[in-house]
PDB file of C-alpha atoms in Angstrom:
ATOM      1  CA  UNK A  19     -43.697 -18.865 -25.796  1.00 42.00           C
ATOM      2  CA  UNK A  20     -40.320 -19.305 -23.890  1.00 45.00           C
ATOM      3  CA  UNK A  21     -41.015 -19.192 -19.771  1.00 44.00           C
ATOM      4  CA  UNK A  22     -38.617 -20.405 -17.976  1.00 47.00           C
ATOM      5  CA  UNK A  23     -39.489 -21.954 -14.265  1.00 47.00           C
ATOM      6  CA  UNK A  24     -38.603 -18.866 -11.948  1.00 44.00           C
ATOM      7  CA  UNK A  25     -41.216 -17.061 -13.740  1.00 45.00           C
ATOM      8  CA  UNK A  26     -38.775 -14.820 -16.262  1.00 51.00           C
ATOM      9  CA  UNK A  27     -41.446 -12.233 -17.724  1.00 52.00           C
ATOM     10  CA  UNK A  28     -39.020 -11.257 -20.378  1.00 54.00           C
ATOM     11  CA  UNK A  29     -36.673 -13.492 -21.888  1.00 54.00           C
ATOM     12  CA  UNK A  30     -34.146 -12.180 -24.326  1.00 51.00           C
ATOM     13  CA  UNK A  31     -34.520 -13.770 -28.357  1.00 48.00           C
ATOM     14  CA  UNK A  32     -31.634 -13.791 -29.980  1.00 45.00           C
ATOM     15  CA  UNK A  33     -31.379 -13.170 -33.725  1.00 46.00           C
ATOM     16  CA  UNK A  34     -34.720 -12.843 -34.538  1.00 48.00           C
ATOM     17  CA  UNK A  35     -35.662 -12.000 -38.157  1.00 48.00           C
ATOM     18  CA  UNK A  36     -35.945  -8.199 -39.089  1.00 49.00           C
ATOM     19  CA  UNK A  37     -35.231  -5.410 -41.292  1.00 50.00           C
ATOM     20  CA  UNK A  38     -31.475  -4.775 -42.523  1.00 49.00           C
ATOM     21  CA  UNK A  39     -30.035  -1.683 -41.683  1.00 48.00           C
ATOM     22  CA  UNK A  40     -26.691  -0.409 -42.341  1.00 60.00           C
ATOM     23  CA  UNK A  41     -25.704  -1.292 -38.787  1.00 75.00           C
ATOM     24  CA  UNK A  42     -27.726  -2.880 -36.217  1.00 83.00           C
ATOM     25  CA  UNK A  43     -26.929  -1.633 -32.388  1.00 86.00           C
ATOM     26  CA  UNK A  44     -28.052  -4.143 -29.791  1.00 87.00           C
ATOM     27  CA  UNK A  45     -29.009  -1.165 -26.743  1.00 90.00           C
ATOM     28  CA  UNK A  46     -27.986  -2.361 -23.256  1.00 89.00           C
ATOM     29  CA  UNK A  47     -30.694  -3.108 -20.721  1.00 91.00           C
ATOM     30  CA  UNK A  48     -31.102  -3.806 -17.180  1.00 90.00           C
ATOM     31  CA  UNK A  49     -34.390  -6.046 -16.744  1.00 92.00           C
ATOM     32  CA  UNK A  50     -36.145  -6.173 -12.653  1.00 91.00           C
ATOM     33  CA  UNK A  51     -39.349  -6.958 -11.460  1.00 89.00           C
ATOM     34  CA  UNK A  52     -40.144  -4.711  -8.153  1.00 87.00           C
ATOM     35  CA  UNK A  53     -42.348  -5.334  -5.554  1.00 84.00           C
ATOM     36  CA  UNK A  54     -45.898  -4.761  -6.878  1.00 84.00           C
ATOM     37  CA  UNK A  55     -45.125  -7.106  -9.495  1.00 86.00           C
ATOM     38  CA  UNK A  56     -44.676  -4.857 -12.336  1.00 91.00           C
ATOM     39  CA  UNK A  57     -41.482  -5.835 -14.878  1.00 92.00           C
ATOM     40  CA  UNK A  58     -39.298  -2.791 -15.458  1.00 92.00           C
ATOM     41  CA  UNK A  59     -36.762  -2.585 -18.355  1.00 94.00           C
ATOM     42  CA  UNK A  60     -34.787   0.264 -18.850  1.00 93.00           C
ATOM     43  CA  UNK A  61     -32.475   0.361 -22.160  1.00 93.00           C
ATOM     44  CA  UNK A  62     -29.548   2.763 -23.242  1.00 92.00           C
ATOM     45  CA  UNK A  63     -30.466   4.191 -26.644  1.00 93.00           C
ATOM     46  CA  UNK A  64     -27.986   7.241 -27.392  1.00 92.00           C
ATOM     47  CA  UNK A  65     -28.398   9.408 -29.881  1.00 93.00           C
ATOM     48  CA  UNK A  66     -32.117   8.285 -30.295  1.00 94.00           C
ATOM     49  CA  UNK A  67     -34.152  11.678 -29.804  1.00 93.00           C
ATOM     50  CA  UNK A  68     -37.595  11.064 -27.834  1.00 91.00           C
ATOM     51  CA  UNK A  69     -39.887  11.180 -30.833  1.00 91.00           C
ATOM     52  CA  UNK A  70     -37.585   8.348 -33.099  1.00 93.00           C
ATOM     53  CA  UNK A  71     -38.263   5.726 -30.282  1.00 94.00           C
ATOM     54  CA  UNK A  72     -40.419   2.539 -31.093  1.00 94.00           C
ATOM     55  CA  UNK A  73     -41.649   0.471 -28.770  1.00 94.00           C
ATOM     56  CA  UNK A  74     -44.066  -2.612 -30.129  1.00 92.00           C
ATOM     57  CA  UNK A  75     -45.824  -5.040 -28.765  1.00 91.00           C
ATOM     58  CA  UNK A  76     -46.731  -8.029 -31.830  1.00 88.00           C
ATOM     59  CA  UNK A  77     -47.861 -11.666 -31.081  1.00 84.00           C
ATOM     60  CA  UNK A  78     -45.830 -11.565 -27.888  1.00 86.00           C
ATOM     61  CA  UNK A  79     -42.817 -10.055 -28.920  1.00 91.00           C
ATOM     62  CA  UNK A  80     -41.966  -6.602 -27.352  1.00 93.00           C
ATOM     63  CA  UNK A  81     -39.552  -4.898 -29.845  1.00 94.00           C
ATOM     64  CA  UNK A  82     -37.389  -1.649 -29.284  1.00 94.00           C
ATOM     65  CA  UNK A  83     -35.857   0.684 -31.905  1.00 94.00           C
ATOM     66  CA  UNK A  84     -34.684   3.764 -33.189  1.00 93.00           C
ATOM     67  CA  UNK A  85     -32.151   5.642 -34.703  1.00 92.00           C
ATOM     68  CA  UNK A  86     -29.607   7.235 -33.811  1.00 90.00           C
ATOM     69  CA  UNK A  87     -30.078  11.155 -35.228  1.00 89.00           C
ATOM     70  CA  UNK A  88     -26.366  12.244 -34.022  1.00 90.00           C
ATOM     71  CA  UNK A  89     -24.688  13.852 -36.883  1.00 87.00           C
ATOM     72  CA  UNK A  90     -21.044  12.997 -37.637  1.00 88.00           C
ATOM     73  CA  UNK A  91     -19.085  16.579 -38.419  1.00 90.00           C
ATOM     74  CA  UNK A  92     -18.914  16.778 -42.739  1.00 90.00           C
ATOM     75  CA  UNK A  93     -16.491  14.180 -43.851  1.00 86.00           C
ATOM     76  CA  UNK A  94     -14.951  16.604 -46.160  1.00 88.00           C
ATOM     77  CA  UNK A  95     -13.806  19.327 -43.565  1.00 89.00           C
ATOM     78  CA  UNK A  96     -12.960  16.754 -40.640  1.00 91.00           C
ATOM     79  CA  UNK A  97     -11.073  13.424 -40.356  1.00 89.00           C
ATOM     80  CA  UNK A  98     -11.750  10.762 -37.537  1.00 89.00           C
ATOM     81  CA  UNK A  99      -8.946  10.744 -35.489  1.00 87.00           C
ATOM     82  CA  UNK A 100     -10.396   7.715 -33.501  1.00 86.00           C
ATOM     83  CA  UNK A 101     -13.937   6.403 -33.577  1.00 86.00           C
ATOM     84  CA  UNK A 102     -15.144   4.372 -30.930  1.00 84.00           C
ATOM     85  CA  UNK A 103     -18.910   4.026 -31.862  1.00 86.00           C
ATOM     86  CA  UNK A 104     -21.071   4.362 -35.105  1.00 85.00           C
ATOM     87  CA  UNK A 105     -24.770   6.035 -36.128  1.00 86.00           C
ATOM     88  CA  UNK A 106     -26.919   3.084 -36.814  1.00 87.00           C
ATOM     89  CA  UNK A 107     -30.440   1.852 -35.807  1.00 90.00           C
ATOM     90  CA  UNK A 108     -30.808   0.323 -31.837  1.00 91.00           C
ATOM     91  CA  UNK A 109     -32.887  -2.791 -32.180  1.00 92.00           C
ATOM     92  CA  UNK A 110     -34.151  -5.220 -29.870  1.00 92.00           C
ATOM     93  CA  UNK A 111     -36.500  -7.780 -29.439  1.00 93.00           C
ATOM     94  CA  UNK A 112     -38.175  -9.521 -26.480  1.00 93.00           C
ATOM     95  CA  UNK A 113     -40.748 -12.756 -25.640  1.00 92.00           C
ATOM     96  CA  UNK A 114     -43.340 -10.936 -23.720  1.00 89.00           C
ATOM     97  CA  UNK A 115     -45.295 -13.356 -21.171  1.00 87.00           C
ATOM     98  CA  UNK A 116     -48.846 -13.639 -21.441  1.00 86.00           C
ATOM     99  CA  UNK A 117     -48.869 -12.329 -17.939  1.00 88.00           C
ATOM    100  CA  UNK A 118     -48.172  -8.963 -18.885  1.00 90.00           C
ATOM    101  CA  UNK A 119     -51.054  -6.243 -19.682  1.00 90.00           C
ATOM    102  CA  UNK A 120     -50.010  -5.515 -23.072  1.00 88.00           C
ATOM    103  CA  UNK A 121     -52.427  -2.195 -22.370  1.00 89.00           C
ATOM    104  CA  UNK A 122     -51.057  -1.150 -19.236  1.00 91.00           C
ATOM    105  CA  UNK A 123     -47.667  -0.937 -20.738  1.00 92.00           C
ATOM    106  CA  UNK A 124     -45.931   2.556 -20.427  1.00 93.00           C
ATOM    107  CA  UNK A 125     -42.832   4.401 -21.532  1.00 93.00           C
ATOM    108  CA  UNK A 126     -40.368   7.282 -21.275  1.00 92.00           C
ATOM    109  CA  UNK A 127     -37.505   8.307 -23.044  1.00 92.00           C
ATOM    110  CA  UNK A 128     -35.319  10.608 -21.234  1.00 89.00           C
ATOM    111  CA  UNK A 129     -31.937  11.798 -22.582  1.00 89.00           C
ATOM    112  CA  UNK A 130     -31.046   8.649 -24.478  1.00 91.00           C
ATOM    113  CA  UNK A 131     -32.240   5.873 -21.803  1.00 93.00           C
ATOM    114  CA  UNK A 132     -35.610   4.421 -22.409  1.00 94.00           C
ATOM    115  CA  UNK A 133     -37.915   3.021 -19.640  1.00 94.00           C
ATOM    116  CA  UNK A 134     -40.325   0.937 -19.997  1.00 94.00           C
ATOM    117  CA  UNK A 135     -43.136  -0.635 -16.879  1.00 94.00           C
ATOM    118  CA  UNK A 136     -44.638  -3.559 -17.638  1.00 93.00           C
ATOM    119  CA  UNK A 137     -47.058  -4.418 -15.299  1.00 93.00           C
ATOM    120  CA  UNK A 138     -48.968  -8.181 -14.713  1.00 89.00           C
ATOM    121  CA  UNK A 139     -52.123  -8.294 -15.614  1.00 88.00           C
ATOM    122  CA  UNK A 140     -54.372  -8.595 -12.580  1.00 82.00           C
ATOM    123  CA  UNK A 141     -55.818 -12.090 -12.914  1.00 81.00           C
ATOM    124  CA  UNK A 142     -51.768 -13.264 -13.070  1.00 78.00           C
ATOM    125  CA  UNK A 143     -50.641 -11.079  -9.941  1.00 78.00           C
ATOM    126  CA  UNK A 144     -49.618 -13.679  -7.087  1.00 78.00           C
ATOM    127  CA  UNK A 145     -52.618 -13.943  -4.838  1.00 80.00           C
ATOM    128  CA  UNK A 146     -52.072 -15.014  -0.847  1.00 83.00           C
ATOM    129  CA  UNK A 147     -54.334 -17.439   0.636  1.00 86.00           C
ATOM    130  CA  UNK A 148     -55.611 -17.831   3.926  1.00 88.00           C
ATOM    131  CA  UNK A 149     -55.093 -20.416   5.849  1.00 89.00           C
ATOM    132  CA  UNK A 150     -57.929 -21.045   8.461  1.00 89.00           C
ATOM    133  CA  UNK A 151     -57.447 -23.244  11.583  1.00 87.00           C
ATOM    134  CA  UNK A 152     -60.803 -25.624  11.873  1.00 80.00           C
TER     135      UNK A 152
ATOM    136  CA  UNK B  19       0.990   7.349 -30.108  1.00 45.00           C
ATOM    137  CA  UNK B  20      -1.657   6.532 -27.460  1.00 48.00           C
ATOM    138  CA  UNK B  21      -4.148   9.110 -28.467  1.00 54.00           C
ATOM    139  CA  UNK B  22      -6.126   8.158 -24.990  1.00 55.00           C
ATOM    140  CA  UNK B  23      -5.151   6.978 -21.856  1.00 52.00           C
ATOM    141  CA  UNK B  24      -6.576   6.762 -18.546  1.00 48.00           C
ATOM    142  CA  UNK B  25      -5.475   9.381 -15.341  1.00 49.00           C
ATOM    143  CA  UNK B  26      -2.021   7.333 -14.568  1.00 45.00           C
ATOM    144  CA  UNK B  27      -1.827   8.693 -10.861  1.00 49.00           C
ATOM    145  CA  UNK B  28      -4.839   6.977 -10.331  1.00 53.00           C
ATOM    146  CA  UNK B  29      -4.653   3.599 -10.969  1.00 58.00           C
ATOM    147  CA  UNK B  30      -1.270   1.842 -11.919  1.00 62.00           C
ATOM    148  CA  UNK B  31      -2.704  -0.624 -14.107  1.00 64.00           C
ATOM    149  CA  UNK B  32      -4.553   1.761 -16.467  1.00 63.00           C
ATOM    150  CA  UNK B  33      -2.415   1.152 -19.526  1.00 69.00           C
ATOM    151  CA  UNK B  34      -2.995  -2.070 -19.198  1.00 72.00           C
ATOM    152  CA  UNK B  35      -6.971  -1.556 -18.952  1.00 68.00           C
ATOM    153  CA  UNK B  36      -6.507   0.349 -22.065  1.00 70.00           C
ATOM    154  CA  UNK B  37      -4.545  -1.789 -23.815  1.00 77.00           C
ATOM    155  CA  UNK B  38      -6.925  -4.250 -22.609  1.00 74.00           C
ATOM    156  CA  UNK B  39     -10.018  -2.462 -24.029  1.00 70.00           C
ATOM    157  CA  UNK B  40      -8.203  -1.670 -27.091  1.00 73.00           C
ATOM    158  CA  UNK B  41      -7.947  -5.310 -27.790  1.00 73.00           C
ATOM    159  CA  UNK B  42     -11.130  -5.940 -26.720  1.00 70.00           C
ATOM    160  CA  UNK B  43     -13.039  -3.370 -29.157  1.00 66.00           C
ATOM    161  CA  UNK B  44     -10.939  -4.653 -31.859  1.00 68.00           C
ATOM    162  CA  UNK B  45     -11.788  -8.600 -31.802  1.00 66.00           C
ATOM    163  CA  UNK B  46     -15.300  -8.160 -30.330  1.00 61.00           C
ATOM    164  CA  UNK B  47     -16.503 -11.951 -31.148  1.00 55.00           C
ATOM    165  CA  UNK B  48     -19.848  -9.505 -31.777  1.00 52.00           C
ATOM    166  CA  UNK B  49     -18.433  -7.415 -34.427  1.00 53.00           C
ATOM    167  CA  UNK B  50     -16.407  -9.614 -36.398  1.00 51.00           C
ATOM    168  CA  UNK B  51     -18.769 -12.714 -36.471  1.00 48.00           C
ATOM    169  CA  UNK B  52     -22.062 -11.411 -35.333  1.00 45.00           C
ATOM    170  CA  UNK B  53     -24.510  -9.349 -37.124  1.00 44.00           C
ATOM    171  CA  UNK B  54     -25.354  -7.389 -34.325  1.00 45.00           C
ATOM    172  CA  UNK B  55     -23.011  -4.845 -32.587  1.00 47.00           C
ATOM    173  CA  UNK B  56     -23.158  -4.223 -28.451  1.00 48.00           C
ATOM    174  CA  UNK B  57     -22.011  -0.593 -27.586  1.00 49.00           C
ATOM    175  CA  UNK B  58     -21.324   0.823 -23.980  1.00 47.00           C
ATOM    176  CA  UNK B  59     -20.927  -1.419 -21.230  1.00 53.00           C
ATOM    177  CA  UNK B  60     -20.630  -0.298 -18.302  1.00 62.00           C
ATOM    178  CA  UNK B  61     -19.758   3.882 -17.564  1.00 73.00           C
ATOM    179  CA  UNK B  62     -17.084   3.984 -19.681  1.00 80.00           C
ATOM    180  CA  UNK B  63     -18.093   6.294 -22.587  1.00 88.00           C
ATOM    181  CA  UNK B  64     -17.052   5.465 -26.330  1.00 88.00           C
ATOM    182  CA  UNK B  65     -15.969   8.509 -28.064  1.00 91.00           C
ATOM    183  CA  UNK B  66     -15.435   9.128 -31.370  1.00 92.00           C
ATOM    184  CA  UNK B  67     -12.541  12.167 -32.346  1.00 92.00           C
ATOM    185  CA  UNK B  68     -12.799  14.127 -35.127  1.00 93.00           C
ATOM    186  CA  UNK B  69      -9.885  16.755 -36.729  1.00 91.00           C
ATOM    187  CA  UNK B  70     -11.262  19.663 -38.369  1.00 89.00           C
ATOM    188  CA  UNK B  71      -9.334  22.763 -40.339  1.00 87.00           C
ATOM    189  CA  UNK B  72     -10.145  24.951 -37.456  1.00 88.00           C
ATOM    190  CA  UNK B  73     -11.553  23.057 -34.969  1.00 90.00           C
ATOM    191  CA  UNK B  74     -11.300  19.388 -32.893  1.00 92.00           C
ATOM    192  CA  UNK B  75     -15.222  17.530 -32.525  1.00 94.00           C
ATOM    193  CA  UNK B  76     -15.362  15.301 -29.814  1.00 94.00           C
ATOM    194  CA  UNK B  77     -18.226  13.076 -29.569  1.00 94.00           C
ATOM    195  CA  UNK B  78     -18.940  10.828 -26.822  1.00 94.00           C
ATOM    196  CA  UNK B  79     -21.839   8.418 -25.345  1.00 92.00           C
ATOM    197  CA  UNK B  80     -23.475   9.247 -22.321  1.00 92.00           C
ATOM    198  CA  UNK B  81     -26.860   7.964 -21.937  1.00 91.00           C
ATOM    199  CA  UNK B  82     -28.627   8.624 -18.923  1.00 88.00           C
ATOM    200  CA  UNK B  83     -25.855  10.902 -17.837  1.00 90.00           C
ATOM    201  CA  UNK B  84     -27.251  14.110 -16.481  1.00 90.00           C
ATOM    202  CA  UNK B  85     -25.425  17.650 -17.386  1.00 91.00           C
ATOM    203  CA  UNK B  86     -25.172  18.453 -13.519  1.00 92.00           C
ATOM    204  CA  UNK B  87     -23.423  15.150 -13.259  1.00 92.00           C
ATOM    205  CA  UNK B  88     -20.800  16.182 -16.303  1.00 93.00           C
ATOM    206  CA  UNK B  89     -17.234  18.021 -15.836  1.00 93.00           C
ATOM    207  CA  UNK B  90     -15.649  18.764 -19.009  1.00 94.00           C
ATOM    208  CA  UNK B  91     -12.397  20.658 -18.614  1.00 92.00           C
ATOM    209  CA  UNK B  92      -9.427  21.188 -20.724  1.00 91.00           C
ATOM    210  CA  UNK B  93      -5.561  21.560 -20.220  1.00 88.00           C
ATOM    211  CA  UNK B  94      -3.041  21.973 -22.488  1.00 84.00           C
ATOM    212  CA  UNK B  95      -4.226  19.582 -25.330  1.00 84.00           C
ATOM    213  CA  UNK B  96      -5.695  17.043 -22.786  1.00 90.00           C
ATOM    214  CA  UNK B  97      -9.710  16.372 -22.598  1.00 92.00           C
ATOM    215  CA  UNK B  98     -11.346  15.336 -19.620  1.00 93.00           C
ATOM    216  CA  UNK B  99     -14.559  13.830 -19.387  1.00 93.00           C
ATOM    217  CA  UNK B 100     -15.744  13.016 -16.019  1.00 92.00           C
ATOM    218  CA  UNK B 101     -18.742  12.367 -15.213  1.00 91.00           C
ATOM    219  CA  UNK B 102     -21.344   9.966 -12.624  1.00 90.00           C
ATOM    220  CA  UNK B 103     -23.949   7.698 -14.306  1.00 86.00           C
ATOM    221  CA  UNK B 104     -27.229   6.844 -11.812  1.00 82.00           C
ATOM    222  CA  UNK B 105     -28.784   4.066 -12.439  1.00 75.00           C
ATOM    223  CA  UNK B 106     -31.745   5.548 -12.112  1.00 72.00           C
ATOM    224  CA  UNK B 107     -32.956   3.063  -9.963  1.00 75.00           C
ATOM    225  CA  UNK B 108     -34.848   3.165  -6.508  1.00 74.00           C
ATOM    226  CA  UNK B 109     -33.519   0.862  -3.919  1.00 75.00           C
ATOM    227  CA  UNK B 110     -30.655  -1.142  -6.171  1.00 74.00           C
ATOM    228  CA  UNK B 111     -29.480  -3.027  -3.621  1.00 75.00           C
ATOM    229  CA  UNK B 112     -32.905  -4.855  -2.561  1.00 78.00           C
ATOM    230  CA  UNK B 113     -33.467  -5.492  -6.447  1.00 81.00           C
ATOM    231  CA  UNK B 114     -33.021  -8.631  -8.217  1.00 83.00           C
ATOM    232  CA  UNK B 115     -31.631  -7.860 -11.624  1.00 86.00           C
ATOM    233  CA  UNK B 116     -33.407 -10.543 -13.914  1.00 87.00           C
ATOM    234  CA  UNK B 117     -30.581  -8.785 -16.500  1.00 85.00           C
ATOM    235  CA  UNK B 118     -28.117  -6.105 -15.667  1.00 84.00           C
ATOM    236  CA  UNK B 119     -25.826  -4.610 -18.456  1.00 83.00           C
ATOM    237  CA  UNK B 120     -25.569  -0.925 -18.156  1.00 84.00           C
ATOM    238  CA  UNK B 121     -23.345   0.099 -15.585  1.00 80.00           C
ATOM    239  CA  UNK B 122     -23.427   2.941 -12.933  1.00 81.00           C
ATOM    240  CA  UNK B 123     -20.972   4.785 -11.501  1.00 85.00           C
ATOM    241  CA  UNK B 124     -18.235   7.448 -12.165  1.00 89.00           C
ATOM    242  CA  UNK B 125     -16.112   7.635 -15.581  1.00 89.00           C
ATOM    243  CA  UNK B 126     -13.349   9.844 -16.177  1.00 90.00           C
ATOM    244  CA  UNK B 127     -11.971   9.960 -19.704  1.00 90.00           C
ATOM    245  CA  UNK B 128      -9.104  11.267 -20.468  1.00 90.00           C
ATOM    246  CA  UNK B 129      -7.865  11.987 -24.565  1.00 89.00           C
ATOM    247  CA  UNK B 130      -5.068  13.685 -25.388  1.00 88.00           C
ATOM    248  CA  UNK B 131      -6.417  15.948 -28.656  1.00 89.00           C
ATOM    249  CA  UNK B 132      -4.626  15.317 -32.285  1.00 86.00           C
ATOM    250  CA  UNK B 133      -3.737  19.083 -32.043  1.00 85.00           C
ATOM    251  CA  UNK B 134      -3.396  22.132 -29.686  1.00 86.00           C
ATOM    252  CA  UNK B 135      -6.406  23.860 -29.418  1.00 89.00           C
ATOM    253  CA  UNK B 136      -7.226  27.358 -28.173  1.00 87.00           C
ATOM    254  CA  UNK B 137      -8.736  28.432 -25.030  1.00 78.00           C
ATOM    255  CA  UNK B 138     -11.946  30.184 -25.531  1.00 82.00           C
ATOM    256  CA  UNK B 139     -14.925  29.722 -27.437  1.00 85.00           C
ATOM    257  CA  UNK B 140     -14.943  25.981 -26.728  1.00 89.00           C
ATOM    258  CA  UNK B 141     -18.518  24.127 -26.328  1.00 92.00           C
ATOM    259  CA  UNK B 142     -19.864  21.460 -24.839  1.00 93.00           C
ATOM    260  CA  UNK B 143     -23.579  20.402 -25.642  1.00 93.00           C
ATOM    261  CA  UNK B 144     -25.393  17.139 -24.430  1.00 93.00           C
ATOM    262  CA  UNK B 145     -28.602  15.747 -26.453  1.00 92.00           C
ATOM    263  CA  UNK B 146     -30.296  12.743 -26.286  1.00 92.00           C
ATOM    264  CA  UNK B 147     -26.859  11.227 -24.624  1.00 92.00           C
ATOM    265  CA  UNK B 148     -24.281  12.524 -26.780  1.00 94.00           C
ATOM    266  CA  UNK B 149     -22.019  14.988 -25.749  1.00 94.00           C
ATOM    267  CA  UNK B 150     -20.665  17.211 -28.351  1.00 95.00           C
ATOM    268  CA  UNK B 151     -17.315  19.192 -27.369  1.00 94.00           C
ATOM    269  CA  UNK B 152     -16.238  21.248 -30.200  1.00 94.00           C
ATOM    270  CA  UNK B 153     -12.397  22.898 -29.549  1.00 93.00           C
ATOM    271  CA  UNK B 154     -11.180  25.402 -32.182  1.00 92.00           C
ATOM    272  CA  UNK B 155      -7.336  24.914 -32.645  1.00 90.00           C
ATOM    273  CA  UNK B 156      -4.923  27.454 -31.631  1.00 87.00           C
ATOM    274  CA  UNK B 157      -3.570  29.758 -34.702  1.00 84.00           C
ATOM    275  CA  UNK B 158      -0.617  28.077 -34.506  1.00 82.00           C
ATOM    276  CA  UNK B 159      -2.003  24.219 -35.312  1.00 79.00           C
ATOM    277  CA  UNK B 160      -4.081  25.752 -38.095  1.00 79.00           C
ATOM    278  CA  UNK B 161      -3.354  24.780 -41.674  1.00 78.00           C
ATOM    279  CA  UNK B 162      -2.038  27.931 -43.449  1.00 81.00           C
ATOM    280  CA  UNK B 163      -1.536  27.928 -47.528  1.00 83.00           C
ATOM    281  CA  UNK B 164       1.582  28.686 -48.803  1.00 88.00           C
ATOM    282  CA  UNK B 165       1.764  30.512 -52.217  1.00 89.00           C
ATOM    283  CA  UNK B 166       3.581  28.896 -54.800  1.00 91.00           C
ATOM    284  CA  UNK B 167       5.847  31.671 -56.857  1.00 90.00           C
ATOM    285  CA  UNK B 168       7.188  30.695 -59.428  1.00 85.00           C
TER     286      UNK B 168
END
C-alpha cells in the first residue's frame, strides 16, 4: 500500500491491469477530504446511466466503471461531421488506505457525475489530547 | 472551413484557443501513446456532429450540468450551447483539493451546422450528461432524387 506522508487517503495507480475494452475512458475526478474527516471523490462519467455504474472495493483497490449507453445516430442514415468524443467504458482505479471504512462507503450517481464519501474508520479519525497543567 | 469557433466579440484570442485545442485533441500524448483516453477537462463540452438526410444530431458532454443551467438556441445555421457547470461542492474555497480535474464554470459553444436547418420541431434532450439536439434541415438543404430519363 502506497501512503504518502501528508496522509493521501487515495492515491491515483496508474495502468493497473484490467479487462480490454474497445476504448478505455479515464473519468475526471476531483479528490478532498472535508472537515469531519471523510474523503470525498466525485468523478465525471457521461453517458453512464445510474444503474451501469460500478463501484468496487478489492484488496485495497477502489475501482470505478461503466459504460457509456449513449447511442450514436445509425451510421447508415448519418455521417459525423466532427466527433469530439467516443462511447467506450469509464474505468478507474484507486489505492484505498486502510484508514477508510470500506463499509461505510456510499455513492450517488446523478446525471453523469458520480460521488462517492469515504469516510475514516473511527479508530483512524485524528483524536485531540489534553494537555493538563500539574 | 472552421466548422466551430468560439463567440469572436468576446474574446480576441478565441481562434487561437481553438486552434489551440484543435492541436491539442489531435496529438494528445494520451491518445496516441497511451492506452487510456482522458475526455473533458475543464467546462468546455466535446461534441460530436452528426449529418443526417433530414436532420443534423448534435451530441455533446455535459456531466453534472443541470437543464436549468442549459441555453440552447439557434440562429441561422449557428448552435449555441451555453451553459454553467457547479461544482457541486460546499464551501470550494476553504477546500483543499487532494486532486482537482473537472472544471466549473460557464461554457458557451458555438458550431456553425454542416447545413441549414429549419426552425421548428427542433429538440433538445439531456440524459445521464449528454445532450442530444436533433435539427431537421430546411427543405431546401434536403437531398432530393433526380430521375434519370433516358
Amino acid at each position: 500500500m502506497v501512503k504518502k506522508e501528508n496522509e493521501k487517503n487515495i492515491e491515483v495507480q496508474a495502468r493497473r491491469e484490467r479487462p480490454q475494452p474497445a476504448e478505455t475512458l479515464l473519468p475526471l475526478v476531483d479528490v478532498w477530504q472535508d472537515e469531519s474527516e471523510v474523503t470525498h471523490l466525485v468523478a465525471e462519467m457521461p453517458g453512464v446511466a445510474n444503474e451501469d455504474v460500478r463501484v468496487e472495493v478489492d484488496k485495497g483497490v477502489l475501482t470505478i466503471s461503466g459504460k457509456a449507453s449513449w447511442q450514436e445516430p445509425p451510421p447508415e442514415k448519418y455521417s459525423p461531421t466532427y466527433l469530439g468524443f467516443t462511447n467506450g467504458e469509464f474505468y478507474r482505479a484507486f489505492a484505498l488506505s486502510d484508514e477508510i471504512d470500506r463499509d461505510k462507503i456510499a455513492a450517488n450517481m446523478c446525471c453523469g457525475v458520480l460521488k462517492l464519501m469515504l469516510p475514516k474508520a473511527e479508530a483512524a479519525k485524528t483524536r485531540r489530547i489534553e494537555i493538563t497543567a500539574e | 472551413m472552421p466548422l466551430l469557433r468560439w463567440e469572436t466579440n468576446v474574446d480576441p484570442f478565441a481562434s487561437f484557443q481553438w486552434l489551440r485545442r484543435e492541436f491539442d485533441r489531435a496529438f494528445d500524448p494520451l491518445r496516441l501513446f497511451g492506452d487510456a483516453r482522458r475526455i473533458g477537462g475543464g467546462v468546455f463540452p466535446n461534441i460530436n456532429i452528426y449529418n443526417g438526410n433530414s436532420d443534423i444530431v448534435v451530441l455533446a458532454e455535459v456531466p453534472g450540468v443541470r437543464q436549468e443551467d442549459m441555453d440552447v438556441s439557434i440562429t441561422g445555421d449557428t448552435l449555441t450551447i451555453k451553459g454553467r457547470k457547479t461544482s457541486g461542492i460546499d464551501n470550494e474555497e476553504k477546500i483543499r483539493f487532494e486532486r482537482r480535474e473537472r472544471g466549473s464554470g460557464e461554457f458557451t459553444r458555438v458550431v456553425i451546422l454542416p447545413d441549414r436547418v429549419a426552425g421548428n420541431n427542433m429538440s433538445a434532450k439531456l440524459k445521464d450528461g449528454i445532450l442530444t439536439v436533433t435539427l431537421p434541415k430546411s427543405e431546401a438543404a434536403k437531398p432530393k432524387q433526380i430521375t434519370v430519363q433516358s
